[in-house]
Amino acid sequence: MTKKERAQGIIEILKKEYPDVKCTLNYETPLQMLIATQLSAQCTDARVNIVTKSLFKKYPDAESFANADYEELCNDIRSTGFYRNKAKNIILCCQRLTEHYCSEIPDSMEELLTLPGTGRKTANLVLGDIFGKPAVVVDTHCIRLSRKTGLTKEEAPEKIEADLKKIIPPDEQLNLCHRFVNHGRLVCTARSPKCEICQIRHLCRTYSHK
């Protein structure tokens, strides 16, 4: 079985298991999606959603974040962890958005990566969920499941992204990554994977070598 065939099998099964998938971060605007994703680094989406409920009312647009008091913003996002670095990046990011992009979120990988606090994972999530472009979001679930199922042997996120782009159809990329999140949380957990109920175990390299 080729990697493409393996990937297609996984896509078809997970489509049935998780028919309706979307980003689990709450947002109403492209800017809110960008900020929420930056806050989600080393933090659960559930915690981020609690924080952003009041955060987005206090800072409704890029200008308000750009002009935010650093210490005050630190306090506002403290519970998401690494809050000092996140606050600094959010302010710098929104300053760049207001100065160079008329407060609009750019729609290319190259431009998104110029925004402080924005790496490829965040950029791909924005490109996929906001702009509907093909995007491979390499988070911890994607890394674990794509390696376990033999879709890649790489460890670096950028190399995993490149491998998956070669074997997953463009229109399936984002949704497969979202389904990996669901499957990684409910079945193929990091500490104690529930292999006995896993619908893709026959396509899993790790399971076949047990």
Tab-separated table of C-alpha atoms in Angstrom:
chain	number	residue	atom	x	y	z
A	1	MET	CA	0.000	0.000	0.000
A	2	THR	CA	1.392	3.391	-0.991
A	3	LYS	CA	1.319	6.367	1.359
A	4	LYS	CA	-1.309	7.993	-0.856
A	5	GLU	CA	-3.535	4.914	-0.597
A	6	ARG	CA	-3.003	4.764	3.156
A	7	ALA	CA	-3.852	8.464	3.461
A	8	GLN	CA	-7.001	8.030	1.366
A	9	GLY	CA	-8.133	5.147	3.552
A	10	ILE	CA	-7.626	7.219	6.694
A	11	ILE	CA	-9.473	10.178	5.164
A	12	GLU	CA	-12.516	8.084	4.229
A	13	ILE	CA	-12.795	6.404	7.640
A	14	LEU	CA	-12.293	9.562	9.696
A	15	LYS	CA	-14.849	11.378	7.513
A	16	LYS	CA	-17.444	8.866	8.704
A	17	GLU	CA	-16.249	9.005	12.310
A	18	TYR	CA	-16.162	12.814	12.477
A	19	PRO	CA	-18.413	14.145	9.701
A	20	ASP	CA	-18.675	17.716	10.991
A	21	VAL	CA	-15.345	19.240	11.933
A	22	LYS	CA	-14.124	22.765	12.519
A	23	CYS	CA	-11.565	24.680	14.505
A	24	THR	CA	-12.381	24.358	18.217
A	25	LEU	CA	-11.322	27.940	18.961
A	26	ASN	CA	-14.154	30.491	19.204
A	27	TYR	CA	-13.875	33.517	16.924
A	28	GLU	CA	-16.040	35.834	14.824
A	29	THR	CA	-13.453	37.706	12.750
A	30	PRO	CA	-10.161	36.824	11.016
A	31	LEU	CA	-8.282	38.883	13.617
A	32	GLN	CA	-9.925	37.008	16.470
A	33	MET	CA	-8.935	33.700	14.866
A	34	LEU	CA	-5.323	34.899	14.580
A	35	ILE	CA	-5.153	36.107	18.200
A	36	ALA	CA	-6.884	33.000	19.570
A	37	THR	CA	-4.483	30.742	17.689
A	38	GLN	CA	-1.479	32.635	19.042
A	39	LEU	CA	-2.863	32.258	22.563
A	40	SER	CA	-3.404	28.511	22.068
A	41	ALA	CA	0.339	27.764	22.000
A	42	GLN	CA	1.040	25.471	24.971
A	43	CYS	CA	-2.547	26.009	26.131
A	44	THR	CA	-5.848	24.176	25.684
A	45	ASP	CA	-8.455	25.556	23.295
A	46	ALA	CA	-10.994	25.384	26.122
A	47	ARG	CA	-8.899	27.727	28.285
A	48	VAL	CA	-8.310	30.097	25.350
A	49	ASN	CA	-12.064	30.265	24.692
A	50	ILE	CA	-12.671	31.287	28.311
A	51	VAL	CA	-10.054	34.055	28.069
A	52	THR	CA	-11.092	35.410	24.668
A	53	LYS	CA	-14.752	35.733	25.663
A	54	SER	CA	-13.920	38.907	27.589
A	55	LEU	CA	-10.676	39.725	25.765
A	56	PHE	CA	-12.365	40.322	22.407
A	57	LYS	CA	-14.922	42.645	24.015
A	58	LYS	CA	-12.155	44.680	25.610
A	59	TYR	CA	-10.031	44.755	22.434
A	60	PRO	CA	-12.494	44.677	19.493
A	61	ASP	CA	-10.024	45.401	16.674
A	62	ALA	CA	-6.381	45.528	15.634
A	63	GLU	CA	-6.029	49.165	16.705
A	64	SER	CA	-7.087	48.444	20.275
A	65	PHE	CA	-4.609	45.563	20.560
A	66	ALA	CA	-1.880	47.673	18.932
A	67	ASN	CA	-2.403	50.395	21.530
A	68	ALA	CA	-2.871	48.056	24.487
A	69	ASP	CA	-0.923	48.588	27.685
A	70	TYR	CA	1.584	45.734	27.828
A	71	GLU	CA	1.240	44.947	31.551
A	72	GLU	CA	-2.532	45.127	31.359
A	73	LEU	CA	-2.647	42.760	28.378
A	74	CYS	CA	-0.284	40.406	30.228
A	75	ASN	CA	-2.780	40.294	33.059
A	76	ASP	CA	-5.701	39.762	30.666
A	77	ILE	CA	-4.126	36.649	29.114
A	78	ARG	CA	-2.122	35.403	32.112
A	79	SER	CA	-3.981	32.086	32.438
A	80	THR	CA	-2.985	30.981	28.896
A	81	GLY	CA	0.668	30.634	29.953
A	82	PHE	CA	3.769	32.270	28.455
A	83	TYR	CA	1.671	35.426	28.723
A	84	ARG	CA	4.540	37.940	28.578
A	85	ASN	CA	5.812	36.693	25.254
A	86	LYS	CA	2.276	36.301	23.891
A	87	ALA	CA	1.299	39.833	24.943
A	88	LYS	CA	4.408	41.310	23.333
A	89	ASN	CA	3.773	39.433	20.089
A	90	ILE	CA	0.062	40.322	19.978
A	91	ILE	CA	0.831	44.039	20.353
A	92	LEU	CA	3.621	43.928	17.741
A	93	CYS	CA	1.499	41.801	15.408
A	94	CYS	CA	-1.415	44.238	15.527
A	95	GLN	CA	0.905	47.214	15.122
A	96	ARG	CA	2.196	45.623	11.931
A	97	LEU	CA	-1.352	44.895	10.763
A	98	THR	CA	-2.395	48.516	11.267
A	99	GLU	CA	0.764	49.953	9.701
A	100	HIS	CA	1.164	47.655	6.694
A	101	TYR	CA	-2.162	45.919	6.024
A	102	CYS	CA	-4.867	48.484	6.905
A	103	SER	CA	-5.772	46.248	9.868
A	104	GLU	CA	-6.708	43.394	7.513
A	105	ILE	CA	-5.306	39.863	7.850
A	106	PRO	CA	-3.128	38.993	4.809
A	107	ASP	CA	-4.004	35.848	2.868
A	108	SER	CA	-0.599	34.444	1.945
A	109	MET	CA	1.816	32.290	3.923
A	110	GLU	CA	4.707	34.655	3.199
A	111	GLU	CA	2.884	37.706	4.554
A	112	LEU	CA	1.396	35.915	7.555
A	113	LEU	CA	4.848	34.760	8.625
A	114	THR	CA	5.975	38.397	8.866
A	115	LEU	CA	3.502	38.918	11.724
A	116	PRO	CA	5.120	38.524	15.169
A	117	GLY	CA	3.932	35.412	16.987
A	118	THR	CA	2.754	33.759	13.783
A	119	GLY	CA	4.393	30.487	12.778
A	120	ARG	CA	3.421	28.036	10.055
A	121	LYS	CA	0.841	26.243	12.211
A	122	THR	CA	-1.006	29.474	12.962
A	123	ALA	CA	-0.649	30.694	9.373
A	124	ASN	CA	-2.031	27.446	7.953
A	125	LEU	CA	-5.009	27.531	10.308
A	126	VAL	CA	-5.804	31.087	9.191
A	127	LEU	CA	-5.316	30.246	5.501
A	128	GLY	CA	-7.554	27.198	5.764
A	129	ASP	CA	-10.338	28.308	8.072
A	130	ILE	CA	-10.517	31.986	7.101
A	131	PHE	CA	-9.577	31.987	3.425
A	132	GLY	CA	-10.559	28.455	2.425
A	133	LYS	CA	-7.132	27.633	1.021
A	134	PRO	CA	-5.407	24.225	1.148
A	135	ALA	CA	-3.600	24.043	4.485
A	136	VAL	CA	-1.866	21.416	6.606
A	137	VAL	CA	-2.032	22.398	10.270
A	138	VAL	CA	0.732	20.481	12.017
A	139	ASP	CA	-0.139	20.434	15.715
A	140	THR	CA	0.688	17.773	18.314
A	141	HIS	CA	-2.186	15.525	17.183
A	142	CYS	CA	-1.220	15.766	13.525
A	143	ILE	CA	2.408	14.981	14.350
A	144	ARG	CA	1.516	11.951	16.477
A	145	LEU	CA	-1.106	10.451	14.181
A	146	SER	CA	0.678	11.051	10.882
A	147	ARG	CA	3.814	9.415	12.272
A	148	LYS	CA	1.942	6.504	13.864
A	149	THR	CA	0.050	5.741	10.675
A	150	GLY	CA	3.203	5.884	8.584
A	151	LEU	CA	2.242	8.937	6.537
A	152	THR	CA	5.590	10.463	7.480
A	153	LYS	CA	8.773	9.551	9.292
A	154	GLU	CA	9.760	13.162	9.847
A	155	GLU	CA	9.806	14.864	13.238
A	156	ALA	CA	10.126	18.531	12.256
A	157	PRO	CA	6.683	20.135	11.705
A	158	GLU	CA	7.745	21.835	8.463
A	159	LYS	CA	8.936	18.515	6.991
A	160	ILE	CA	5.765	16.753	8.137
A	161	GLU	CA	3.726	19.471	6.453
A	162	ALA	CA	5.642	18.968	3.206
A	163	ASP	CA	5.159	15.178	3.341
A	164	LEU	CA	1.422	15.425	3.959
A	165	LYS	CA	0.950	17.953	1.156
A	166	LYS	CA	2.351	15.384	-1.272
A	167	ILE	CA	-0.157	12.659	-0.396
A	168	ILE	CA	-3.330	14.426	0.773
A	169	PRO	CA	-5.634	16.070	-1.800
A	170	PRO	CA	-5.715	19.871	-1.335
A	171	ASP	CA	-9.445	19.948	-0.564
A	172	GLU	CA	-9.017	17.338	2.200
A	173	GLN	CA	-5.957	18.762	3.955
A	174	LEU	CA	-7.509	21.107	6.503
A	175	ASN	CA	-10.400	18.817	7.445
A	176	LEU	CA	-8.088	15.834	7.924
A	177	CYS	CA	-6.021	17.905	10.350
A	178	HIS	CA	-9.183	18.858	12.257
A	179	ARG	CA	-10.205	15.173	12.296
A	180	PHE	CA	-6.773	14.221	13.609
A	181	VAL	CA	-7.448	16.592	16.527
A	182	ASN	CA	-10.773	14.893	17.272
A	183	HIS	CA	-9.312	11.402	16.934
A	184	GLY	CA	-6.249	12.354	18.972
A	185	ARG	CA	-8.394	13.671	21.816
A	186	LEU	CA	-11.006	10.902	21.856
A	187	VAL	CA	-9.208	7.722	20.728
A	188	CYS	CA	-5.512	7.962	19.893
A	189	THR	CA	-4.545	9.846	23.035
A	190	ALA	CA	-0.879	10.489	23.738
A	191	ARG	CA	-0.713	8.660	27.075
A	192	SER	CA	-3.099	5.738	26.623
A	193	PRO	CA	-4.324	5.223	23.050
A	194	LYS	CA	-7.541	3.206	22.808
A	195	CYS	CA	-6.318	0.923	20.013
A	196	GLU	CA	-9.092	-1.611	20.645
A	197	ILE	CA	-11.772	0.837	19.448
A	198	CYS	CA	-9.692	2.664	16.811
A	199	GLN	CA	-11.307	2.528	13.368
A	200	ILE	CA	-7.985	3.122	11.574
A	201	ARG	CA	-5.834	0.650	13.506
A	202	HIS	CA	-5.506	-1.575	10.433
A	203	LEU	CA	-3.789	1.393	8.745
A	204	CYS	CA	-1.583	2.154	11.735
A	205	ARG	CA	2.091	1.207	11.545
A	206	THR	CA	2.482	1.367	15.331
A	207	TYR	CA	-0.467	-0.997	15.929
A	208	SER	CA	0.686	-3.489	13.288
A	209	HIS	CA	4.087	-3.730	14.988
A	210	LYS	CA	2.668	-4.510	18.423
